[in-house]
CSV table of C-alpha atoms in Angstrom, one decimal:
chain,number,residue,atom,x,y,z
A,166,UNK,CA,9.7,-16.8,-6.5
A,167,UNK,CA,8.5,-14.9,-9.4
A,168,UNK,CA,5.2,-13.5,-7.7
A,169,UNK,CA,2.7,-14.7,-5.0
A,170,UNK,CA,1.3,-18.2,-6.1
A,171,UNK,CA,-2.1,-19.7,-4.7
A,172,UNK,CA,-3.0,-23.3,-5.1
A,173,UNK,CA,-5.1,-24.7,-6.1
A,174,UNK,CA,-6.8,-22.7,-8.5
A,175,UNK,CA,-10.3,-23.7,-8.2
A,176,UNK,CA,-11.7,-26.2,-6.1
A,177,UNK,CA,-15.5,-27.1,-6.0
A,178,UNK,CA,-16.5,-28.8,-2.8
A,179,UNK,CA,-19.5,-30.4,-1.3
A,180,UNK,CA,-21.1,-28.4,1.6
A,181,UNK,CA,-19.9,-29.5,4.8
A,182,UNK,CA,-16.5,-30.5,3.5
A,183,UNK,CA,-13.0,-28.9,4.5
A,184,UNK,CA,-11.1,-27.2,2.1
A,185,UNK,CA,-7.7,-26.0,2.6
A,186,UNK,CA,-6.2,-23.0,0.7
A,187,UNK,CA,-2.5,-22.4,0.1
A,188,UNK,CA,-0.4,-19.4,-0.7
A,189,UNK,CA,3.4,-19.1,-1.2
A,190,UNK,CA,4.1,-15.1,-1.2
A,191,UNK,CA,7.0,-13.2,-2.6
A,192,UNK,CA,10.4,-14.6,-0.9
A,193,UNK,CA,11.3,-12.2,1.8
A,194,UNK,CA,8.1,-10.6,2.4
A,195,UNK,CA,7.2,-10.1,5.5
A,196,UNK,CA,3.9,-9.2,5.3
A,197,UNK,CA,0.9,-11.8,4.1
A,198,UNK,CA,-3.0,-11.3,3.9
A,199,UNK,CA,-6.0,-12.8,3.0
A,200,UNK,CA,-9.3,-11.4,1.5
A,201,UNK,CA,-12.0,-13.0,-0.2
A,202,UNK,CA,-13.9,-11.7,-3.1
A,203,UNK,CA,-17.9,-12.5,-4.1
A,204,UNK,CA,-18.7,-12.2,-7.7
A,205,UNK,CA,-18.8,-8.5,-8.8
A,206,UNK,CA,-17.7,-7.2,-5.6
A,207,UNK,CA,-15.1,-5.8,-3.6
A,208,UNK,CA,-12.6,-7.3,-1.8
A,209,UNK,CA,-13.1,-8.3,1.9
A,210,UNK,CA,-10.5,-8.5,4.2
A,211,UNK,CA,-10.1,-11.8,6.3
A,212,UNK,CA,-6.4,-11.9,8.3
A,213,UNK,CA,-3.1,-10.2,8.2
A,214,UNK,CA,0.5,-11.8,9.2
A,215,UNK,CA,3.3,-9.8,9.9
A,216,UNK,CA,5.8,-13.1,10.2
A,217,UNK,CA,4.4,-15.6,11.8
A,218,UNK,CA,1.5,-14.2,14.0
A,219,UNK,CA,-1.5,-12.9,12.7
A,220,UNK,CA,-2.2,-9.5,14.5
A,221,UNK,CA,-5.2,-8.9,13.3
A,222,UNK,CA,-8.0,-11.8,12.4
A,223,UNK,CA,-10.9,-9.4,12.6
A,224,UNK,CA,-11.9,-10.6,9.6
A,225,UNK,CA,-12.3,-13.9,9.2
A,226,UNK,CA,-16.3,-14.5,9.6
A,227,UNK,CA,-16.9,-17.1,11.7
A,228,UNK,CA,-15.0,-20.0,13.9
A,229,UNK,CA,-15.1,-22.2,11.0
A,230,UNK,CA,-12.6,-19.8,9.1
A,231,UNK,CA,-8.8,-20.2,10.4
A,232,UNK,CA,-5.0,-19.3,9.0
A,233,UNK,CA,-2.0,-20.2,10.1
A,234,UNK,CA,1.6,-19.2,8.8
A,235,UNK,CA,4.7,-21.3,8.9
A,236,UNK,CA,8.4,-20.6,8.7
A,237,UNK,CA,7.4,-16.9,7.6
A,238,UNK,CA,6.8,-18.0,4.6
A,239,UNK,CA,3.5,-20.4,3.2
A,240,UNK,CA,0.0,-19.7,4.7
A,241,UNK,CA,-2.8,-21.9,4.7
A,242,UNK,CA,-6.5,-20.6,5.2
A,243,UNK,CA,-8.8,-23.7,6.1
A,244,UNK,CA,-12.2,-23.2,5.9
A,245,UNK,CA,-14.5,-26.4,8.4
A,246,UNK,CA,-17.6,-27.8,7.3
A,247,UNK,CA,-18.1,-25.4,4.4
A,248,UNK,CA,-21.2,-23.4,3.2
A,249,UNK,CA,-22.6,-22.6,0.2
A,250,UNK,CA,-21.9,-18.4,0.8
A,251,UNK,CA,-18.2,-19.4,1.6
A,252,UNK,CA,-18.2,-19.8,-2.1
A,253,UNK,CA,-16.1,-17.0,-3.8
A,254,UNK,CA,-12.6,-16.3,-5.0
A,255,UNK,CA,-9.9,-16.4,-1.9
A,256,UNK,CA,-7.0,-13.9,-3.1
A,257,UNK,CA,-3.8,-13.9,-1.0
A,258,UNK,CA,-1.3,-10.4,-1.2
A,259,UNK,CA,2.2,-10.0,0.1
A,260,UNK,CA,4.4,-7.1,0.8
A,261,UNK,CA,7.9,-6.7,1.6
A,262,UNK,CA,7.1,-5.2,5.5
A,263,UNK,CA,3.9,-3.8,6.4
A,264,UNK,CA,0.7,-2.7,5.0
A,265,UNK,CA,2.2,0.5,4.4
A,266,UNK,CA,4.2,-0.9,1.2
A,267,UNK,CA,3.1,-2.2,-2.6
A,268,UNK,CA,1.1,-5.4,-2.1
A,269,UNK,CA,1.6,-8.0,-4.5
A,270,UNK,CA,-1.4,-10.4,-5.4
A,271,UNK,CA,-1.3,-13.7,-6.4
A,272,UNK,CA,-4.0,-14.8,-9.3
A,273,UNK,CA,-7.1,-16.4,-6.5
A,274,UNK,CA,-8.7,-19.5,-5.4
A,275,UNK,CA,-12.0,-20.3,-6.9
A,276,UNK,CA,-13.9,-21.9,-4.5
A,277,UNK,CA,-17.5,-23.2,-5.5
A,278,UNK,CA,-19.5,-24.9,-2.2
A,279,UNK,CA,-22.2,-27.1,-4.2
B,65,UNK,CA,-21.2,3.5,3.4
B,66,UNK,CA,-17.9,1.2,4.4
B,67,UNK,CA,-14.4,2.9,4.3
B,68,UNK,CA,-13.1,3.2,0.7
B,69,UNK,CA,-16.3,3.7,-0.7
B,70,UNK,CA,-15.9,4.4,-4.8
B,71,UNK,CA,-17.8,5.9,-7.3
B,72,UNK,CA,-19.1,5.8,-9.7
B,73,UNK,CA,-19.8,2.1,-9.4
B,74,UNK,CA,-19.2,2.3,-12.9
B,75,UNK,CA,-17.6,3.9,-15.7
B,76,UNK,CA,-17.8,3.7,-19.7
B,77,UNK,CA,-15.9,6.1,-21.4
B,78,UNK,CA,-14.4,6.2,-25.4
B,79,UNK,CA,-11.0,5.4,-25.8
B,80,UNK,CA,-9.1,8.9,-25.9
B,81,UNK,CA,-10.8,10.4,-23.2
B,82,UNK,CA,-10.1,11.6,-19.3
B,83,UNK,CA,-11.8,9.1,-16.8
B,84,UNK,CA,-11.9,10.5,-13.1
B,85,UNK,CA,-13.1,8.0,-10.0
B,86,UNK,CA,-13.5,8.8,-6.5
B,87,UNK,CA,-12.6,7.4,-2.9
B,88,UNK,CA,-14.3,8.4,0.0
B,89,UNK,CA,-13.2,6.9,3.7
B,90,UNK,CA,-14.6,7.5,6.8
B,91,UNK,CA,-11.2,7.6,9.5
B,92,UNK,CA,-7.7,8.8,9.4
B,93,UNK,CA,-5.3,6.9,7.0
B,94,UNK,CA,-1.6,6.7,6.8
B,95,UNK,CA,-1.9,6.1,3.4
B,96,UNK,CA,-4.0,5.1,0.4
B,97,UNK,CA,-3.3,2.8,-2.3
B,98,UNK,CA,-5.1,2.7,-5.7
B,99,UNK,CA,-4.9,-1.0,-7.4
B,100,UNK,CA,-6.8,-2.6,-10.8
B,101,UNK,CA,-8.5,-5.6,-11.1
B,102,UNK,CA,-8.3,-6.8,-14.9
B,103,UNK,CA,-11.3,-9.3,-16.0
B,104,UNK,CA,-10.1,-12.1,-13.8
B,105,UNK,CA,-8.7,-12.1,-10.3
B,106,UNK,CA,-5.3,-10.5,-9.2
B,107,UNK,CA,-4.8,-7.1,-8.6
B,108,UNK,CA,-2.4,-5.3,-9.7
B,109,UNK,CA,-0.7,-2.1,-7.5
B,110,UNK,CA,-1.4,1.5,-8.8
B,111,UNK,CA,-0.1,4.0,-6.9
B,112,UNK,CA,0.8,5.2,-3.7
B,113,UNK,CA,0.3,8.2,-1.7
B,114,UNK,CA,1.0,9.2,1.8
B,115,UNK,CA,-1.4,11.2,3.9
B,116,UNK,CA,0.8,14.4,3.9
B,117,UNK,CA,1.0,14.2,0.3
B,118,UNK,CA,-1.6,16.1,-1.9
B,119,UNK,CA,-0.6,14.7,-5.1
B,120,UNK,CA,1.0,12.4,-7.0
B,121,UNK,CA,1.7,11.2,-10.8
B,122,UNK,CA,2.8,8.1,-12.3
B,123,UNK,CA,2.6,7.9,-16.2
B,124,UNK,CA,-1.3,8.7,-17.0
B,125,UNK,CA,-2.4,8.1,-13.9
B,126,UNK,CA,-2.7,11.7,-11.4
B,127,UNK,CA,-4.0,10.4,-7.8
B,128,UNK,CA,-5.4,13.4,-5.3
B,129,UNK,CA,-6.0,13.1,-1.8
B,130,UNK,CA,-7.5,15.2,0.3
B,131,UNK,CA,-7.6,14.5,4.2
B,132,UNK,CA,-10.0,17.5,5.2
B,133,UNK,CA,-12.9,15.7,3.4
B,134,UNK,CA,-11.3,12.2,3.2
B,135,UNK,CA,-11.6,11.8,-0.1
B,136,UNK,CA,-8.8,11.1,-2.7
B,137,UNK,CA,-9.2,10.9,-6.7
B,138,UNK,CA,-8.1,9.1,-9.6
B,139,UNK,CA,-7.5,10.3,-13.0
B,140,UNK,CA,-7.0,8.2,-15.7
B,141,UNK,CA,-5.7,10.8,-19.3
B,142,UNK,CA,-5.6,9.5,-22.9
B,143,UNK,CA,-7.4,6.5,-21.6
B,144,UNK,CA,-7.2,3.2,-23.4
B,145,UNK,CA,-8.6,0.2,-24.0
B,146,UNK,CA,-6.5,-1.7,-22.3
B,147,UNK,CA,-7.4,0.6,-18.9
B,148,UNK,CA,-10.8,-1.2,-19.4
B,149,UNK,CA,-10.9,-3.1,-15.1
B,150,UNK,CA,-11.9,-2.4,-12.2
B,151,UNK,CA,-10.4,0.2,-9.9
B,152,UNK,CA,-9.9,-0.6,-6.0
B,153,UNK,CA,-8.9,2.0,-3.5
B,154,UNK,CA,-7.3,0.3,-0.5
B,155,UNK,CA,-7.2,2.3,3.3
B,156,UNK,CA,-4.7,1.9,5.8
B,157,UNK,CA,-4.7,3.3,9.4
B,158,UNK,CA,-4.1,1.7,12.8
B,159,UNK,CA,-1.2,1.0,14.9
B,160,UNK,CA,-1.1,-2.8,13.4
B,161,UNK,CA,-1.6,-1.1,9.2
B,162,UNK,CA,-5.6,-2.4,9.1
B,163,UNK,CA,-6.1,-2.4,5.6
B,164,UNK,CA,-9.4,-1.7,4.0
B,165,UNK,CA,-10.3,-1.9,0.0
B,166,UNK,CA,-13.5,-0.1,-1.5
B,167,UNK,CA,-15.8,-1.6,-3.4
B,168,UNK,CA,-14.5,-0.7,-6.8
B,169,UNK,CA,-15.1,1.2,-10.2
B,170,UNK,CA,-15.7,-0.8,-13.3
B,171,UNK,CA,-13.9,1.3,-16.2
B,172,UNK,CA,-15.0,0.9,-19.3
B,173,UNK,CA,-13.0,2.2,-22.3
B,174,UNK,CA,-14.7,1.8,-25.6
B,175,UNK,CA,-12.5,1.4,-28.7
């Protein structure tokens, strides 16, 4: 594709719902993170794929949070029973190997936790 | 103070003019990345620079980096308004390439 796409682009939930976030990086890029931003703050990394398997999940704040990465290609981040400080924007990068190259952002997911 | 701190938190400047931000980190990098965030949400990719690398130019952009104090710099000349965003530097050390961003300068460029 063109760039990295996210879907949907906003999404307001009840608290306590699931929601499940979708990115589609860059074709051929290896490399595929997460990070979520608050309002008028900076970003905060939740989980890095290199293919498939997620070497480091450090980030991701609590059990509710997962990600999982299929075919080395689309990721989905799921956030369980969600809270009203989950709410932020969910930005997704990919590069073509490692952290050491350009990433490339796609545009967010708005999520609002009423 | 988090790796990849910036400052100042914020910048307003008239169009024309130089605008200088700063990155401080706290541990040894392999290289650091400077991105902008426009008014909305992606971020868009800067510049690049190494860790043996003291310099480095791209356009109007001039990015420093200086591992004794672990600080690097970015200079923005002839600014515009259309530089007006937010300026992230991104980290990134480790074995496994742990990324970390900063918590970003707002740029302001006033027509």
């Amino acid at each position: 594709g063109a760039g990295v796409s996210q879907s949907p682009s906003n999404k307001v939930t009840e608290k306590g719902k699931d929601v499940e976030l979708r990115c589609d990086p860059i074709s051929g890029h290896t490399a595929l993170y997460w990070y979520r931003q608050s309002l008028g703050q900076g970003l905060e990394f939740l989980i890095y794929f290199q293919g498939n398997s997620a070497p480091d999940k450090s980030g991701l704040p609590s059990d509710r949070f997962s990600a999982e990465r299929t075919g080395g290609s689309v990721s989905t981040l799921t956030i369980q029973r969600t809270q009203q400080e989950d709410s932020a924007v969910y930005l997704c990068a990919s590069s073509a190997r490692s952290s050491w190259d350009e990433q490339f952002f796609g545009p967010g997911t708005r999520l609002t936790v009423l | 103070s988090q790796q990849g701190e910036e400052d100042p938190q914020a910048l307003s400047i008239q169009e024309g003019e130089n605008a200088t931000m700063n990155c401080s980190y706290k541990t040894s990098i392999n290289n650091l990345q400077w991105y902008r965030q426009n008014s909305g949400r992606g971020l868009v990719h800067l510049i690049l620079i190494r860790s043996n690398e003291r310099e480095k130019h791209s356009g109007r952009l001039r990015v420093t980096l200086d591992t004794s104090k672990k600080s690097s710099s970015l200079l923005i000349t002839a600014s515009r308004a259309a530089d007006t965003a937010s300026y992230f530097c991104a980290t990134y050390s480790g074995g496994y390439q742990k990324v970390t961003f900063g918590t970003g300068t707002k740029l302001q460029v006033i027509p």
